[in-house]
Amino acid sequence: AQSVTQPDIHITVSEGASLELRCNYSYGATPYLFWYVQSPGQGLQLLLKYFSGDTLVQGIKGFEAEFKRSQSSFNLRKPSVHWSDAAEYFCAVGVIQGAQKLVFGQGTRLTINP
Amino acid sequence: DAGITQSPRHKVTETGTPVTLRCHQTENHRYMYWYRQDPGHGLRLIHYSYGVKDTDKGEVSDGYSVSRSKTEDFLLTLESATSSQTSVYFCAISSLTGNTDTQYFGPGTRLTVL
């Protein structure tokens, strides 16, 4: 069965520091991978997605993610975080079964220290 | 904004009562989804629709039913609400093109079952 693991439930970083959020997936076919961000009390906003091609994907708000097939990973990175990046981040894999169903990880809550 | 609204945004109800949540889109997208979000579980798919009157079950469909009588509306019904259905419910829409797809999420409905 398909699954997504985000090993870190909560991460705290200082403003201006670099960030890496981990995501590992389990899926037998070519994965379609996504990162979403959720601010408190809000819906989910798409940060970036990987379907094929270049394994380094650029997204909104200065985020990027790298797909590594050999490690079954799709880690999210940002070189310098801002206080406004505090939110919950979700990694998901898209499973094509009729429609494209998303299987989500448990989420990583990011706290920014001033 | 992806042109998705959900109503109500907040609801408190009692165990055993029926509840209907509404998702409305203005994008004319073919696919619509209902997810629930619970701490430690990320988002999990309840039901989805691939066209008017065409629906199918997701991962956690027990206790839920859906209907889609027109393209723009997708209703989620809890026939007899239970406390385990206290959750935040998100609707998503997409237009699957080939095998690539991106889902866009509504603002969510917070449901409390007492």
PDB file of C-alpha atoms in Angstrom, chain A residues 55-98:
ATOM      1  CA  THR A  55      14.492  16.133  -9.906  1.00  0.00           C
ATOM      2  CA  LEU A  56      15.043  19.537  -8.288  1.00  0.00           C
ATOM      3  CA  VAL A  57      11.724  21.358  -8.211  1.00  0.00           C
ATOM      4  CA  GLN A  58      11.235  25.032  -7.446  1.00  0.00           C
ATOM      5  CA  GLY A  59       8.105  26.229  -5.711  1.00  0.00           C
ATOM      6  CA  ILE A  60       6.521  29.323  -4.306  1.00  0.00           C
ATOM      7  CA  LYS A  61       7.837  31.357  -1.367  1.00  0.00           C
ATOM      8  CA  GLY A  62      11.454  30.367  -2.065  1.00  0.00           C
ATOM      9  CA  PHE A  63      10.980  26.647  -1.371  1.00  0.00           C
ATOM     10  CA  GLU A  64      12.517  23.824  -3.367  1.00  0.00           C
ATOM     11  CA  ALA A  65      12.398  20.049  -3.130  1.00  0.00           C
ATOM     12  CA  GLU A  66      14.566  17.281  -4.485  1.00  0.00           C
ATOM     13  CA  PHE A  67      13.236  13.939  -5.639  1.00  0.00           C
ATOM     14  CA  LYS A  68      15.628  11.062  -4.928  1.00  0.00           C
ATOM     15  CA  ARG A  69      14.277   7.804  -6.303  1.00  0.00           C
ATOM     16  CA  SER A  70      17.058   5.705  -4.751  1.00  0.00           C
ATOM     17  CA  GLN A  71      16.137   6.977  -1.291  1.00  0.00           C
ATOM     18  CA  SER A  72      12.366   7.224  -1.892  1.00  0.00           C
ATOM     19  CA  SER A  73      12.575  10.760  -0.603  1.00  0.00           C
ATOM     20  CA  PHE A  74      11.222  14.175  -1.517  1.00  0.00           C
ATOM     21  CA  ASN A  75      12.712  16.580   1.009  1.00  0.00           C
ATOM     22  CA  LEU A  76      11.661  20.217   1.176  1.00  0.00           C
ATOM     23  CA  ARG A  77      14.289  22.923   1.617  1.00  0.00           C
ATOM     24  CA  LYS A  78      14.563  26.647   2.062  1.00  0.00           C
ATOM     25  CA  PRO A  79      17.894  28.466   2.414  1.00  0.00           C
ATOM     26  CA  SER A  80      16.692  31.142   4.828  1.00  0.00           C
ATOM     27  CA  VAL A  81      13.385  30.986   6.706  1.00  0.00           C
ATOM     28  CA  HIS A  82      11.177  33.916   7.583  1.00  0.00           C
ATOM     29  CA  TRP A  83       8.829  34.223  10.561  1.00  0.00           C
ATOM     30  CA  SER A  84       5.920  33.941   8.130  1.00  0.00           C
ATOM     31  CA  ASP A  85       7.014  30.389   7.235  1.00  0.00           C
ATOM     32  CA  ALA A  86       5.715  29.121  10.568  1.00  0.00           C
ATOM     33  CA  ALA A  87       3.006  26.646   9.587  1.00  0.00           C
ATOM     34  CA  GLU A  88       2.332  22.956   9.134  1.00  0.00           C
ATOM     35  CA  TYR A  89       3.794  21.252   6.097  1.00  0.00           C
ATOM     36  CA  PHE A  90       2.394  18.170   4.424  1.00  0.00           C
ATOM     37  CA  CYS A  91       4.026  15.869   1.930  1.00  0.00           C
ATOM     38  CA  ALA A  92       1.744  13.779  -0.289  1.00  0.00           C
ATOM     39  CA  VAL A  93       1.975  11.167  -3.025  1.00  0.00           C
ATOM     40  CA  GLY A  94      -0.600  11.058  -5.812  1.00  0.00           C
ATOM     41  CA  VAL A  95      -2.022   7.621  -6.593  1.00  0.00           C
ATOM     42  CA  ILE A  96      -3.792   7.182  -9.919  1.00  0.00           C
ATOM     43  CA  GLN A  97      -6.816   4.930  -9.412  1.00  0.00           C
ATOM     44  CA  GLY A  98      -9.523   6.407 -11.603  1.00  0.00           C
TER      45      GLY A  98
END
